[in-house]
Short mmCIF file of C-alpha atoms in Angstrom, two decimals:
data_model
loop_
_atom_site.label_atom_id
_atom_site.label_comp_id
_atom_site.label_asym_id
_atom_site.label_seq_id
_atom_site.Cartn_x
_atom_site.Cartn_y
_atom_site.Cartn_z
CA UNK A 23 45.18 -12.17 42.98
CA UNK A 24 46.00 -15.81 42.37
CA UNK A 25 43.25 -18.40 42.54
CA UNK A 26 45.20 -21.55 43.39
CA UNK A 27 43.74 -25.02 42.73
CA UNK A 28 44.39 -27.49 45.52
CA UNK A 29 45.29 -31.10 44.91
CA UNK A 30 45.01 -33.03 48.17
CA UNK A 31 46.62 -36.45 47.96
CA UNK A 32 45.58 -39.54 49.91
CA UNK A 33 46.78 -43.01 48.94
CA UNK A 34 47.91 -41.64 45.57
CA UNK A 35 44.49 -40.23 44.70
CA UNK A 36 43.16 -36.66 44.49
CA UNK A 37 40.64 -36.20 47.29
CA UNK A 38 38.89 -33.62 49.42
CA UNK A 39 38.19 -33.84 53.14
CA UNK A 40 35.56 -32.09 55.19
CA UNK A 41 37.14 -30.08 58.01
CA UNK A 42 40.28 -32.18 57.83
CA UNK A 43 38.65 -35.48 58.72
CA UNK A 44 40.47 -38.43 57.11
CA UNK A 45 37.23 -40.40 57.53
CA UNK A 46 35.16 -37.95 55.46
CA UNK A 47 36.83 -38.38 52.06
CA UNK A 48 35.62 -37.70 48.54
CA UNK A 49 37.83 -39.06 45.73
CA UNK A 50 37.89 -36.78 42.68
CA UNK A 51 40.59 -38.41 40.56
CA UNK A 52 42.99 -41.33 40.60
CA UNK A 53 45.30 -39.61 38.08
CA UNK A 54 47.07 -36.72 39.86
CA UNK A 55 49.18 -35.79 36.82
CA UNK A 56 46.13 -35.46 34.57
CA UNK A 57 44.36 -33.39 37.21
CA UNK A 58 47.33 -31.02 37.47
CA UNK A 59 47.49 -30.69 33.68
CA UNK A 60 43.79 -29.83 33.61
CA UNK A 61 44.27 -26.88 35.95
CA UNK A 62 47.33 -25.73 34.01
CA UNK A 63 45.34 -25.77 30.77
CA UNK A 64 42.57 -23.76 32.44
CA UNK A 65 45.01 -20.98 33.33
CA UNK A 66 46.28 -21.87 36.81
CA UNK A 67 49.41 -19.94 37.67
CA UNK A 68 50.25 -22.01 40.74
CA UNK A 69 49.24 -25.34 42.28
CA UNK A 70 48.82 -26.21 45.96
CA UNK A 71 49.57 -29.81 46.93
CA UNK A 72 48.96 -31.48 50.28
CA UNK A 73 50.23 -34.93 51.24
CA UNK A 74 47.39 -35.85 53.59
CA UNK A 75 48.86 -39.21 54.60
CA UNK A 76 52.14 -37.42 55.25
CA UNK A 77 50.47 -34.83 57.46
CA UNK A 78 49.22 -37.63 59.71
CA UNK A 79 52.33 -39.84 59.52
CA UNK A 80 54.84 -37.00 59.89
CA UNK A 81 56.80 -38.08 56.83
CA UNK A 82 56.24 -38.19 53.03
CA UNK A 83 53.67 -40.71 51.87
CA UNK A 84 52.64 -39.61 48.36
CA UNK A 85 55.91 -38.84 46.60
CA UNK A 86 55.11 -40.88 43.43
CA UNK A 87 51.91 -38.85 42.91
CA UNK A 88 53.78 -35.60 43.64
CA UNK A 89 56.46 -36.47 41.07
CA UNK A 90 53.71 -37.27 38.57
CA UNK A 91 52.24 -33.81 39.07
CA UNK A 92 55.62 -32.08 38.72
CA UNK A 93 56.27 -34.00 35.49
CA UNK A 94 52.83 -32.99 34.17
CA UNK A 95 53.26 -29.24 34.68
CA UNK A 96 57.03 -29.11 34.09
CA UNK A 97 58.53 -25.68 34.75
CA UNK A 98 55.45 -23.84 33.52
CA UNK A 99 54.05 -22.88 36.92
CA UNK A 100 55.27 -23.03 40.52
CA UNK A 101 54.05 -25.81 42.77
CA UNK A 102 53.77 -25.47 46.55
CA UNK A 103 53.62 -28.50 48.83
CA UNK A 104 52.80 -29.23 52.44
CA UNK A 105 52.10 -32.28 54.58
CA UNK A 106 54.52 -34.41 56.57
CA UNK A 107 57.53 -32.13 56.13
CA UNK A 108 59.40 -32.40 59.39
CA UNK A 109 63.14 -32.21 58.60
CA UNK A 110 65.72 -30.48 56.40
CA UNK A 111 66.43 -33.64 54.41
CA UNK A 112 62.80 -33.86 53.26
CA UNK A 113 62.76 -30.17 52.31
CA UNK A 114 65.92 -30.49 50.24
CA UNK A 115 64.64 -33.68 48.63
CA UNK A 116 61.37 -32.08 47.52
CA UNK A 117 63.13 -28.96 46.20
CA UNK A 118 65.40 -31.24 44.18
CA UNK A 119 62.27 -33.01 42.84
CA UNK A 120 61.10 -29.66 41.42
CA UNK A 121 58.78 -28.28 44.10
CA UNK A 122 59.06 -24.46 44.20
CA UNK A 123 57.67 -23.69 47.66
CA UNK A 124 57.75 -25.89 50.73
CA UNK A 125 54.99 -25.34 53.28
CA UNK A 126 55.91 -26.14 56.86
CA UNK A 127 52.89 -26.47 59.12
CA UNK A 128 52.83 -28.52 62.32
CA UNK A 129 56.63 -28.69 62.48
CA UNK A 130 56.86 -24.90 62.49
CA UNK A 131 54.72 -24.78 65.61
CA UNK A 132 56.26 -27.74 67.42
CA UNK A 133 59.91 -27.26 66.38
CA UNK A 134 60.30 -23.64 65.24
CA UNK A 135 64.05 -24.15 64.94
CA UNK A 136 63.39 -26.21 61.80
CA UNK A 137 61.50 -23.35 60.15
CA UNK A 138 64.24 -20.89 61.11
CA UNK A 139 66.94 -23.16 59.67
CA UNK A 140 64.94 -23.83 56.49
CA UNK A 141 64.36 -20.12 55.82
CA UNK A 142 68.10 -19.51 56.20
CA UNK A 143 69.13 -22.46 54.03
CA UNK A 144 66.49 -22.05 51.29
CA UNK A 145 65.54 -18.35 51.16
CA UNK A 146 62.52 -17.60 49.00
CA UNK A 147 61.30 -21.19 49.03
CA UNK A 148 59.75 -21.62 52.49
CA UNK A 149 56.18 -20.82 53.45
CA UNK A 150 54.43 -21.46 56.73
CA UNK A 151 50.96 -22.95 56.94
CA UNK A 152 48.92 -21.83 59.91
CA UNK A 153 45.63 -23.64 60.39
CA UNK A 154 43.35 -22.20 63.03
CA UNK A 155 40.07 -22.75 64.77
CA UNK A 156 38.76 -19.81 66.76
CA UNK A 157 42.03 -17.94 66.31
CA UNK A 158 44.11 -20.74 67.83
CA UNK A 159 46.58 -22.77 65.78
CA UNK A 160 45.93 -26.48 65.16
CA UNK A 161 48.58 -29.11 64.40
CA UNK A 162 48.93 -32.78 63.38
CA UNK A 163 46.46 -32.80 60.52
CA UNK A 164 44.19 -30.47 62.54
CA UNK A 165 43.67 -33.15 65.20
CA UNK A 166 45.06 -30.97 68.03
CA UNK A 167 44.29 -27.31 68.77
CA UNK A 168 47.11 -25.52 70.60
CA UNK A 169 47.03 -22.43 72.80
CA UNK A 170 49.05 -20.42 70.28
CA UNK A 171 47.44 -17.29 68.86
CA UNK A 172 47.65 -17.33 65.06
CA UNK A 173 48.65 -13.65 64.69
CA UNK A 174 51.39 -13.87 67.31
CA UNK A 175 52.91 -16.98 65.71
CA UNK A 176 52.70 -15.50 62.22
CA UNK A 177 54.64 -12.41 63.33
CA UNK A 178 57.32 -14.61 64.84
CA UNK A 179 57.65 -16.67 61.67
CA UNK A 180 57.71 -13.56 59.51
CA UNK A 181 60.86 -12.55 61.37
CA UNK A 182 62.40 -15.90 60.41
CA UNK A 183 62.08 -14.98 56.73
CA UNK A 184 59.11 -16.99 55.43
CA UNK A 185 58.02 -16.19 51.88
CA UNK A 186 54.31 -16.16 52.74
CA UNK A 187 51.75 -17.35 55.28
CA UNK A 188 48.99 -19.72 54.21
CA UNK A 189 46.06 -19.22 56.55
CA UNK A 190 43.32 -21.83 56.81
CA UNK A 191 40.18 -21.45 58.86
CA UNK A 192 39.51 -25.11 59.66
CA UNK A 193 35.83 -24.52 60.36
CA UNK A 194 35.37 -23.33 56.76
CA UNK A 195 37.53 -25.88 54.93
CA UNK A 196 35.61 -28.15 52.59
CA UNK A 197 32.29 -26.74 53.77
CA UNK A 198 31.67 -24.36 50.81
CA UNK A 199 30.37 -21.63 53.11
CA UNK A 200 32.75 -18.80 52.27
CA UNK A 201 36.16 -17.58 53.34
CA UNK A 202 36.63 -16.06 56.79
CA UNK A 203 37.46 -12.62 55.37
CA UNK A 204 37.59 -10.85 58.73
CA UNK A 205 40.16 -13.22 60.25
CA UNK A 206 42.23 -13.29 57.05
CA UNK A 207 42.37 -9.49 56.88
CA UNK A 208 43.24 -9.26 60.58
CA UNK A 209 46.20 -11.55 60.00
CA UNK A 210 47.40 -9.86 56.80
CA UNK A 211 47.27 -6.41 58.42
CA UNK A 212 49.60 -7.65 61.14
CA UNK A 213 52.21 -8.83 58.63
CA UNK A 214 54.36 -7.49 55.82
CA UNK A 215 54.73 -10.84 54.02
CA UNK A 216 51.82 -11.92 51.79
CA UNK A 217 48.95 -14.04 53.08
CA UNK A 218 47.27 -16.77 51.04
CA UNK A 219 43.71 -17.50 52.14
CA UNK A 220 42.51 -21.08 52.38
CA UNK A 221 39.29 -22.75 53.41
CA UNK A 222 35.76 -22.06 52.22
CA UNK A 223 36.22 -20.40 48.81
CA UNK A 224 33.01 -21.45 47.11
CA UNK A 225 31.72 -18.85 44.65
CA UNK A 226 32.51 -15.83 42.51
CA UNK A 227 31.08 -13.70 45.33
CA UNK A 228 33.87 -15.02 47.56
CA UNK A 229 36.41 -14.06 44.90
CA UNK A 230 34.92 -10.54 44.75
CA UNK A 231 35.03 -10.23 48.54
CA UNK A 232 38.71 -11.28 48.64
CA UNK A 233 39.66 -8.94 45.80
CA UNK A 234 38.19 -6.04 47.76
CA UNK A 235 40.76 -6.66 50.51
CA UNK A 236 43.65 -7.75 48.26
CA UNK A 237 45.45 -4.49 49.03
CA UNK A 238 45.66 -5.55 52.69
CA UNK A 239 48.33 -8.06 51.64
CA UNK A 240 46.30 -11.05 50.47
CA UNK A 241 48.05 -12.41 47.39
CA UNK A 242 45.91 -15.42 46.65
CA UNK A 243 43.28 -17.92 47.65
CA UNK A 244 43.37 -21.71 47.57
CA UNK A 245 40.28 -23.53 46.36
CA UNK A 246 39.53 -27.23 46.39
CA UNK A 247 36.11 -28.81 46.85
CA UNK A 248 34.30 -25.96 45.05
CA UNK A 249 36.18 -26.38 41.77
CA UNK A 250 35.87 -30.16 41.89
CA UNK A 251 32.16 -30.18 42.65
CA UNK A 252 31.45 -27.38 40.19
CA UNK A 253 30.09 -24.69 42.50
CA UNK A 254 33.02 -22.52 41.34
CA UNK A 255 34.31 -22.36 37.78
CA UNK A 256 38.08 -22.04 38.16
CA UNK A 257 38.68 -20.32 34.83
CA UNK A 258 35.94 -17.75 35.54
CA UNK A 259 37.25 -17.20 39.08
CA UNK A 260 40.79 -16.39 37.92
CA UNK A 261 39.47 -14.18 35.11
CA UNK A 262 37.35 -12.24 37.62
CA UNK A 263 40.27 -11.86 40.01
CA UNK A 264 42.44 -10.54 37.16
CA UNK A 265 39.74 -8.10 36.06
CA UNK A 266 39.12 -6.73 39.55
CA UNK A 267 42.86 -6.59 40.23
CA UNK A 268 43.53 -4.55 37.09
CA UNK A 269 40.68 -2.16 37.99
CA UNK A 270 42.16 -1.62 41.44
CA UNK A 271 45.56 -0.79 39.93
CA UNK A 272 44.19 1.64 37.31
#
């Protein structure tokens, strides 16, 4: 299982939010490239980037910082990016910049035709991000909760050809109170494409709990605040996931 460090970008800085609130911001670094290099050196096998300003504005807002990160890690590991991606031109532009996986979130819910077209045009490079509260999907930087059921939408998008589904339980994000294992497993059991868990990963116990259900189709977990505040040692978390994964295979 991949433990994936998150780098959330706001005004060119690496930050973390609590439950998606742009008013509740903690700045962890003003050097995104250095931060990315740090995770690479500690054994990260993928990075998760979010353009927070872009998610609110509906268009890219942190491209200089994103390019800095891509330059720092080179072709050594894949980088996935979400936030403010609302059209084919932006997707193509970011792929040309060197992003490996594009995450379409709000746009997938509001204009599913875009997701369908993107999956067809860029097979293997498109993921969908579904953020939910109480099983219902939220959009626009989590500011609006829709009536869409997360499992139903995920099944629909799987048929479009998405590479994976990133599932975030908004109520857990940035709160360091554990991943919503039950909801994540429920979603992964309904799909054949992999699920990446997001929101709440805070300790090695959370890593153990996720590894126990890895066989349900959970390929990784994104972690942010915990590795920046030190409640979770990233290197130890990935080592534990590798150890438990190899035991499960043997």
